[in-house]
mmCIF file of N, CA and C in Angstrom:
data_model
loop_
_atom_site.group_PDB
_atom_site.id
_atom_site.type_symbol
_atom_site.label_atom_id
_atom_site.label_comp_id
_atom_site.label_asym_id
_atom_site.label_seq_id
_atom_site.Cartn_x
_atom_site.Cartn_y
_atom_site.Cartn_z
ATOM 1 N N UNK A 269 0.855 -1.180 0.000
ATOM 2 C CA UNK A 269 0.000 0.000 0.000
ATOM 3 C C UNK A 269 0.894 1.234 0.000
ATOM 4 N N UNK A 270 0.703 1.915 -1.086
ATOM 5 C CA UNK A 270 1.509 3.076 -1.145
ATOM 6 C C UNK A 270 1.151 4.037 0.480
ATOM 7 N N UNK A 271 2.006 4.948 0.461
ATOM 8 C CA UNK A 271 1.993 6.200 1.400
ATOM 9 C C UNK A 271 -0.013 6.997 1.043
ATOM 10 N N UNK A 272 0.311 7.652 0.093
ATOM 11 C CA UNK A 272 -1.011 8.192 -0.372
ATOM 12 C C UNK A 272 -1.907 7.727 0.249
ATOM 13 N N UNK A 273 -2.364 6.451 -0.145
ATOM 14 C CA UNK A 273 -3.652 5.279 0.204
ATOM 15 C C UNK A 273 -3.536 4.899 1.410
ATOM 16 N N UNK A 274 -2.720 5.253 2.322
ATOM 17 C CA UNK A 274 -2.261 4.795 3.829
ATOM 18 C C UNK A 274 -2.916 5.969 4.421
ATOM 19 N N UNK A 275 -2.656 7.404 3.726
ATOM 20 C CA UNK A 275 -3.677 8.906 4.447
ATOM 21 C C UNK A 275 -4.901 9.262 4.380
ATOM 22 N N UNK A 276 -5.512 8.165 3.348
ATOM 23 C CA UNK A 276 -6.464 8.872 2.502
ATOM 24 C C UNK A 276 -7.566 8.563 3.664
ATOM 25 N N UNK A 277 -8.953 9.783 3.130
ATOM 26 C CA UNK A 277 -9.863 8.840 4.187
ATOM 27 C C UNK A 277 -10.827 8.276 3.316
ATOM 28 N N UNK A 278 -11.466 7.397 3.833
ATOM 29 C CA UNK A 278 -12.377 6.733 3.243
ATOM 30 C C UNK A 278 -13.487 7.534 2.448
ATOM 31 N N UNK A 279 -13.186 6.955 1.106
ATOM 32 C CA UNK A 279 -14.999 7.488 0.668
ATOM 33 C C UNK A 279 -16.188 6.968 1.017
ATOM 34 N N UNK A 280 -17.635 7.367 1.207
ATOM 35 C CA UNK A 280 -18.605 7.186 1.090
ATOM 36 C C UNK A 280 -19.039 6.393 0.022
ATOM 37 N N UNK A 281 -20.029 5.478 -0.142
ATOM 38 C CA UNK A 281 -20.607 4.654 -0.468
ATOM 39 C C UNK A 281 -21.317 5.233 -2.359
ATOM 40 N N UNK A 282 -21.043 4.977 -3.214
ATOM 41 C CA UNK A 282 -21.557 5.741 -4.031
ATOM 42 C C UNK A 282 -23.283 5.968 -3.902
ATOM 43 N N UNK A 283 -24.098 6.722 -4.013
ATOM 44 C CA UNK A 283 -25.230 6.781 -4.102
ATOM 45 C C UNK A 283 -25.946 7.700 -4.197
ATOM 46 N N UNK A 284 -27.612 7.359 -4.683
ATOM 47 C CA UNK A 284 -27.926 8.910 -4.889
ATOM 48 C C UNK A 284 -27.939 9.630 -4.243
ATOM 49 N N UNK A 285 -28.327 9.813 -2.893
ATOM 50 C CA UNK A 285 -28.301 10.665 -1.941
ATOM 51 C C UNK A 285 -26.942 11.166 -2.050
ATOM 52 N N UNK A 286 -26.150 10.469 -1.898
ATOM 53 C CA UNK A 286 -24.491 11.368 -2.198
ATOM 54 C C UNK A 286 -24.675 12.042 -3.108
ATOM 55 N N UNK A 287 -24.735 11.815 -4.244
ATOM 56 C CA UNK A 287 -25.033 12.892 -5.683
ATOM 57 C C UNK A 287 -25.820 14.077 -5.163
ATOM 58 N N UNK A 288 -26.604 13.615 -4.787
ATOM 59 C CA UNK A 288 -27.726 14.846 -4.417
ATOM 60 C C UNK A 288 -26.923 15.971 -3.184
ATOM 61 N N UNK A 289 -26.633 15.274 -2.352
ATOM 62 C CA UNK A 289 -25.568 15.651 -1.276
ATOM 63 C C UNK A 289 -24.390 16.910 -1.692
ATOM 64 N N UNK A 290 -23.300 16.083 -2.611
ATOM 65 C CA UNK A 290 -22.761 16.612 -3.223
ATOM 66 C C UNK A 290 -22.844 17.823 -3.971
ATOM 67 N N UNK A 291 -23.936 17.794 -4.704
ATOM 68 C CA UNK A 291 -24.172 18.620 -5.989
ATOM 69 C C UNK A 291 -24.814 19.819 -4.658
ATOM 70 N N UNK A 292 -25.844 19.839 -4.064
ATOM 71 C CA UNK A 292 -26.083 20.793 -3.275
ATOM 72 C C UNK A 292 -25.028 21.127 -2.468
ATOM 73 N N UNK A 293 -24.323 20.268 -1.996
ATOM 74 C CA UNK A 293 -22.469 21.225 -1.485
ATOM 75 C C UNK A 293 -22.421 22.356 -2.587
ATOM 76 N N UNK A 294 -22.145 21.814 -3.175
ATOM 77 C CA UNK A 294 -21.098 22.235 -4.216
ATOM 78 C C UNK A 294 -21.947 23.774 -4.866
ATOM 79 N N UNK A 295 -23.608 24.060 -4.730
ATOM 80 C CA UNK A 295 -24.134 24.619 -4.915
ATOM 81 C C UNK A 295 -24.128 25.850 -3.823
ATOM 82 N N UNK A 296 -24.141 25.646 -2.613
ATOM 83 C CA UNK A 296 -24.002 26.178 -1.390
ATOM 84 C C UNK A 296 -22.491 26.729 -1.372
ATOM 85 N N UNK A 297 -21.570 26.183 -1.521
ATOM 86 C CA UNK A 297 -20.143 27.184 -2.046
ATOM 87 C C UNK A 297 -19.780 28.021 -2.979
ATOM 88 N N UNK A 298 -20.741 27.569 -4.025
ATOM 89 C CA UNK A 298 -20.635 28.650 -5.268
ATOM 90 C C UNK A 298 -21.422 29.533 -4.988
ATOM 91 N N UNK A 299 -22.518 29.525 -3.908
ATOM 92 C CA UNK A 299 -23.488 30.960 -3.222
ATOM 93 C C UNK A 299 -22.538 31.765 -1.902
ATOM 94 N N UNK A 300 -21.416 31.139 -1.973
ATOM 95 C CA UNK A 300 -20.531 31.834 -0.647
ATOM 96 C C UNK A 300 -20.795 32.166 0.391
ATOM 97 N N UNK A 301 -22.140 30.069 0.628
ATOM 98 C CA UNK A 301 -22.387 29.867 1.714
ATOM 99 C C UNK A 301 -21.743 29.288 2.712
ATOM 100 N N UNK A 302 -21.603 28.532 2.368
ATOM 101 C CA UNK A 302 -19.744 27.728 2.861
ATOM 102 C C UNK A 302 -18.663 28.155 2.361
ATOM 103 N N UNK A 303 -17.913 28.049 3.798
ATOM 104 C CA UNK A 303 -16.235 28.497 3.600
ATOM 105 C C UNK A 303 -15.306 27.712 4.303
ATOM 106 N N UNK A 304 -13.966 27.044 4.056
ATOM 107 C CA UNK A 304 -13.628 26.624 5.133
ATOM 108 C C UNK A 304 -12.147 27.579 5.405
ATOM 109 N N UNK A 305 -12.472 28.094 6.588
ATOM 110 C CA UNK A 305 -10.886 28.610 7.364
ATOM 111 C C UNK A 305 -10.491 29.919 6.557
ATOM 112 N N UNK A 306 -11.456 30.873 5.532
ATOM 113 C CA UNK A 306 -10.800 31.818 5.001
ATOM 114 C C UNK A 306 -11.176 32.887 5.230
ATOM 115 N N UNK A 307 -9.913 33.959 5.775
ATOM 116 C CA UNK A 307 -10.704 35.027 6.717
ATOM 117 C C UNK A 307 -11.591 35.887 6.153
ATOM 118 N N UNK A 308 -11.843 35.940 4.969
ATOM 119 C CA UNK A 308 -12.742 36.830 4.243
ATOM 120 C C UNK A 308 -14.159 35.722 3.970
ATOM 121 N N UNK A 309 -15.305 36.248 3.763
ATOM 122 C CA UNK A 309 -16.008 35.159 3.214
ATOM 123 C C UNK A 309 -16.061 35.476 1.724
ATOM 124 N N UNK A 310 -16.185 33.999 0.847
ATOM 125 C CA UNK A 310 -15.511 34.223 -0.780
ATOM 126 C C UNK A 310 -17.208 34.992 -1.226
ATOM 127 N N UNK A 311 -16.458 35.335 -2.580
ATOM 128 C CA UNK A 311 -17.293 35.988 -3.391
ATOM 129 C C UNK A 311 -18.454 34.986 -4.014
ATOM 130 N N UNK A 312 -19.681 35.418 -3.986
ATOM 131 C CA UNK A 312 -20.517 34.305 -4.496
ATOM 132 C C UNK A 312 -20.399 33.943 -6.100
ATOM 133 N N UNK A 313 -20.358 33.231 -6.708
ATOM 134 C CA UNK A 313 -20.094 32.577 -8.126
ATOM 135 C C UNK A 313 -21.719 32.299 -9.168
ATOM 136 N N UNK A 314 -22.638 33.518 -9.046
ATOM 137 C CA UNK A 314 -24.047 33.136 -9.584
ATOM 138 C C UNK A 314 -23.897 32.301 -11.152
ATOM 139 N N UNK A 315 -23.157 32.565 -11.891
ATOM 140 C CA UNK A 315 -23.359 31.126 -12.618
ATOM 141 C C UNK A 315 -23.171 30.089 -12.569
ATOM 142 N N UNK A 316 -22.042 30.318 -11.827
ATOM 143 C CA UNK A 316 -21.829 28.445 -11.400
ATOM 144 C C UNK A 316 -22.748 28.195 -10.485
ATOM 145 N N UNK A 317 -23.173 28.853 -9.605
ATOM 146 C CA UNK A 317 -24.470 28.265 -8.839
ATOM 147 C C UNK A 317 -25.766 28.077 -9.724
ATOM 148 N N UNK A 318 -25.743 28.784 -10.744
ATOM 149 C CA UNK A 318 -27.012 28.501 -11.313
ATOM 150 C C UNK A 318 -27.288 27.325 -12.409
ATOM 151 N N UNK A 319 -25.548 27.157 -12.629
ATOM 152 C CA UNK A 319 -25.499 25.391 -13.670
ATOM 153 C C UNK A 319 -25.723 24.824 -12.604
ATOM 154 N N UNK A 320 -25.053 24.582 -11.343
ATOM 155 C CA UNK A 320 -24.951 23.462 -10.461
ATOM 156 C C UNK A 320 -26.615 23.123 -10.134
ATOM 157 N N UNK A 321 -27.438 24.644 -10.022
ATOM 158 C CA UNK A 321 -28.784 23.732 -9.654
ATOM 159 C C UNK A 321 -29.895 23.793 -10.935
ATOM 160 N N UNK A 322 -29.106 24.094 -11.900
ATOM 161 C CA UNK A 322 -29.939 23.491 -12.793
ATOM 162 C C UNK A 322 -29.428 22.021 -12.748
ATOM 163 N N UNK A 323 -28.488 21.722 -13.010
ATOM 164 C CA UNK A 323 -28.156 20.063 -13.092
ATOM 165 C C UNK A 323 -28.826 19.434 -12.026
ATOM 166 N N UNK A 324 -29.401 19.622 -11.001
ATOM 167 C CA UNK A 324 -30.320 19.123 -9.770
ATOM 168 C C UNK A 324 -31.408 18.923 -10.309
ATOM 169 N N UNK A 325 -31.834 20.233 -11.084
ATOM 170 C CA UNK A 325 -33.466 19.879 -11.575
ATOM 171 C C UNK A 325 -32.984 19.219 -13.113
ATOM 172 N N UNK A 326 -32.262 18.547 -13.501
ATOM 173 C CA UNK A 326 -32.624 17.959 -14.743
ATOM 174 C C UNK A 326 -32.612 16.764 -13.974
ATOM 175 N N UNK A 327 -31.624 16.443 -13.008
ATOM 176 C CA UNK A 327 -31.754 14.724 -12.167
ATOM 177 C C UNK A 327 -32.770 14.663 -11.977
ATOM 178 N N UNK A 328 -33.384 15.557 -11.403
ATOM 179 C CA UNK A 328 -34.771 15.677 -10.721
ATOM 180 C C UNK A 328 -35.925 14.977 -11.972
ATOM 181 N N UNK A 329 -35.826 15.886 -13.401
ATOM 182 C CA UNK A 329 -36.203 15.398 -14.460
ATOM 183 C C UNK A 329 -36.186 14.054 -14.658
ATOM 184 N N UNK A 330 -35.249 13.785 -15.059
ATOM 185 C CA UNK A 330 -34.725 12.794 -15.454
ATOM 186 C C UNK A 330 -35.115 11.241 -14.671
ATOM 187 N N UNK A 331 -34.720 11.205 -12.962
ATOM 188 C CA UNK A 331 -35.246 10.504 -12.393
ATOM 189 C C UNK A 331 -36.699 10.246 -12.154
ATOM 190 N N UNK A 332 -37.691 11.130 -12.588
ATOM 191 C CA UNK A 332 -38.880 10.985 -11.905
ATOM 192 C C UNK A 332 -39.426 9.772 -12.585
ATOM 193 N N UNK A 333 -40.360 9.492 -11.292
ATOM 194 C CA UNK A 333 -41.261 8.038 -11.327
ATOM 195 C C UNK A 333 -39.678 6.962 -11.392
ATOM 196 N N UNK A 334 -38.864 6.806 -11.033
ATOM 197 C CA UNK A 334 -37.447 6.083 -10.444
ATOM 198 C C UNK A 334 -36.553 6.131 -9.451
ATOM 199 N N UNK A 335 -37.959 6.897 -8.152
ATOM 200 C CA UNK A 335 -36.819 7.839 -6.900
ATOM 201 C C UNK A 335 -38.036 6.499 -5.937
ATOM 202 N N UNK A 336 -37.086 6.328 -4.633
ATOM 203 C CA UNK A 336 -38.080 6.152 -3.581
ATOM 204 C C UNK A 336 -38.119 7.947 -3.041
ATOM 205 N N UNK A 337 -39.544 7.835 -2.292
ATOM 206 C CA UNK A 337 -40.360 8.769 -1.488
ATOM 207 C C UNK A 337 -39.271 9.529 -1.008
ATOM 208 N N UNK A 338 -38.168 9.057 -0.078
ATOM 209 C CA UNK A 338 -37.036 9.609 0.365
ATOM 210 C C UNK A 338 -36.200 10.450 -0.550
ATOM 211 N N UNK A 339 -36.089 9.420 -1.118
ATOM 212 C CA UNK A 339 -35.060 10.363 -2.626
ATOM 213 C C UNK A 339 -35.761 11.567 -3.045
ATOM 214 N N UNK A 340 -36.820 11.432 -3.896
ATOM 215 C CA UNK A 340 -37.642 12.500 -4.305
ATOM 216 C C UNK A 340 -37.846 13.781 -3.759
ATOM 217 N N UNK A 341 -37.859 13.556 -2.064
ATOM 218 C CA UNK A 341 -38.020 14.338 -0.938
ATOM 219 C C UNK A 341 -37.046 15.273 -0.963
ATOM 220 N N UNK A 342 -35.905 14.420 -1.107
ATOM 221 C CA UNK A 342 -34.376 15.161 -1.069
ATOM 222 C C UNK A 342 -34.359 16.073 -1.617
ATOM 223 N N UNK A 343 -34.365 15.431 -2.730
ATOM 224 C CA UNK A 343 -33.854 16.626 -4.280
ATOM 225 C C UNK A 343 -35.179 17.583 -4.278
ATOM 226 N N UNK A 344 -36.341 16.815 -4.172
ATOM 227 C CA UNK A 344 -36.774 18.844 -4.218
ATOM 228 C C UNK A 344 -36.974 19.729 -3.145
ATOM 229 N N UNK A 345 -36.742 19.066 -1.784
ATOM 230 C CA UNK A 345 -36.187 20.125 -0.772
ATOM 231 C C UNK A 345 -35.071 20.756 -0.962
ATOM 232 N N UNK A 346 -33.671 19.495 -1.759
ATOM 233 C CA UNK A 346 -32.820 20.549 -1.819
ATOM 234 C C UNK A 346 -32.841 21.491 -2.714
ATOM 235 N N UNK A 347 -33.730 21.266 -4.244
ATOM 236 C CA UNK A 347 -33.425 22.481 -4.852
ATOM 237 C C UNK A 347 -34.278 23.310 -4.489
ATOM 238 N N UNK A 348 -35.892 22.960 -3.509
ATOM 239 C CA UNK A 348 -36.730 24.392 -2.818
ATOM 240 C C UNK A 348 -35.485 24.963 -2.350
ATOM 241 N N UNK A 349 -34.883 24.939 -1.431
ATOM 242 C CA UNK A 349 -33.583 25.424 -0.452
ATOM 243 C C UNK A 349 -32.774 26.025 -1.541
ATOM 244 N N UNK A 350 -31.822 25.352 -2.067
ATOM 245 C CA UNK A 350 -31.037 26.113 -3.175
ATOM 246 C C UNK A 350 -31.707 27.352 -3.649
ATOM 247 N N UNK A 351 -32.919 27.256 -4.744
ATOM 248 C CA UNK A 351 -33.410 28.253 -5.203
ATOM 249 C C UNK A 351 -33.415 29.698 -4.578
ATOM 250 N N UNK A 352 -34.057 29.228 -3.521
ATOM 251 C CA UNK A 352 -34.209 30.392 -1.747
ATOM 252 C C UNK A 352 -33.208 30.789 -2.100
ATOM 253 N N UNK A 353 -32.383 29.925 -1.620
ATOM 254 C CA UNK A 353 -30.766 30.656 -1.428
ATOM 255 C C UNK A 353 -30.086 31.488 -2.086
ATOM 256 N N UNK A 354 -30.151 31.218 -3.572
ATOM 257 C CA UNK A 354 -29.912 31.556 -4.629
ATOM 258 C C UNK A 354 -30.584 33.177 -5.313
ATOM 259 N N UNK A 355 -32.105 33.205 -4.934
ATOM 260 C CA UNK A 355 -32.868 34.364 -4.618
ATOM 261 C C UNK A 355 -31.832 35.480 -4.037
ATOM 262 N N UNK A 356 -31.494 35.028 -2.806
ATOM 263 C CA UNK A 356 -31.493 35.624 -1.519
ATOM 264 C C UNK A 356 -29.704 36.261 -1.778
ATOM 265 N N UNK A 357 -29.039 35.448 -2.531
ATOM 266 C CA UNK A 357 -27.472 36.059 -2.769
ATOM 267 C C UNK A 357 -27.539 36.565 -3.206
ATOM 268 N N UNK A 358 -28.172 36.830 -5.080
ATOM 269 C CA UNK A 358 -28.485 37.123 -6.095
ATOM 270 C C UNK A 358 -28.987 38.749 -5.351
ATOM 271 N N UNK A 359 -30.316 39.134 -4.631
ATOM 272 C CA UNK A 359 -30.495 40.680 -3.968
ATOM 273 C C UNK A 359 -29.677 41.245 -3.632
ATOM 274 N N UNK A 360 -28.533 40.469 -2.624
ATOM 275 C CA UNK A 360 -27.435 40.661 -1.799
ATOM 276 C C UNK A 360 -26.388 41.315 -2.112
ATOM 277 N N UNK A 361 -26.089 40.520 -3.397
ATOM 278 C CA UNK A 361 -25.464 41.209 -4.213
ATOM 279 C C UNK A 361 -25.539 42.577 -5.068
ATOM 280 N N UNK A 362 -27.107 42.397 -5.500
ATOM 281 C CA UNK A 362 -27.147 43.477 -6.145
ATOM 282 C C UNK A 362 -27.442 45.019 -5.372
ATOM 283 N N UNK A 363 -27.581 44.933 -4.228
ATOM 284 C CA UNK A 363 -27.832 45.801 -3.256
ATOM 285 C C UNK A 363 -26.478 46.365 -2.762
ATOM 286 N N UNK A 364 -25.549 44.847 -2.626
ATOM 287 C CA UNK A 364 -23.575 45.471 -2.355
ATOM 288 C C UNK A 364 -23.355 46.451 -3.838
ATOM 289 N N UNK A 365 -23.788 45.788 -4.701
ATOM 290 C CA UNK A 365 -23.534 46.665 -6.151
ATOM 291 C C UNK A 365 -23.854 48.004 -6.340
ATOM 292 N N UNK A 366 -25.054 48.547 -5.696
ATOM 293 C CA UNK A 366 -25.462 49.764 -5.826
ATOM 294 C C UNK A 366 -25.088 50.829 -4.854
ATOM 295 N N UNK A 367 -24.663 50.192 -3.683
ATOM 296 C CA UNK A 367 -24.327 50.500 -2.741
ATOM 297 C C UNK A 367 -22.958 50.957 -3.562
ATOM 298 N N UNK A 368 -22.222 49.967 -3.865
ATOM 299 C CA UNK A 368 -20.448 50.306 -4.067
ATOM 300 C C UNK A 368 -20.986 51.542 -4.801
ATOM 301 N N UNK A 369 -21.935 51.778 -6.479
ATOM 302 C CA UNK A 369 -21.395 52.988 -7.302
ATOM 303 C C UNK A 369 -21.915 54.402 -6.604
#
């Protein structure tokens, strides 16, 4: 066993909920909702947040009538939530914007 594979930590189990998991991370950092350890909080990224949750609602698409109750639940709480969120940076921003000129 190399060094590398001796540090690494374990991944998680592949699955949808991970996907779903994931992709809403990853949505929530590009809104510069999460940060880890950086003394500024980062700048929000509205297009990349807005591919990342469109790609939620095409799974969303895509899977329907192929989710259990749980699953289904997930993904459109998480993209209700995302969207919100997404709303809510999107003002935030444009209010820091008018403010700056």
């Amino acid at each position: 066993m190399g060094e590398s594979e001796e540090h690494s930590i374990p991944l998680p189990p592949a699955s949808f909920e991970f996907l779903v998991f994931s992709l809403r991370t990853q949505a929530e950092m590009q809104l510069g909702l999460i940060h880890f350890g950086e003394e500024e909080e980062p700048e929000p990224n509205l297009q990349l947040a807005r591919h990342t949750i469109d790609l939620l609602s095409i799974l969303l698409e895509k899977t329907k009538g192929n989710l259990t109750l749980e699953e289904q639940r997930m993904i459109e709480n998480s993209l209700t939530e995302l969207r919100f969120r997404f709303v809510n940076v999107s003002e935030e921003a444009g209010q820091t914007e008018t403010q700056k000129a």
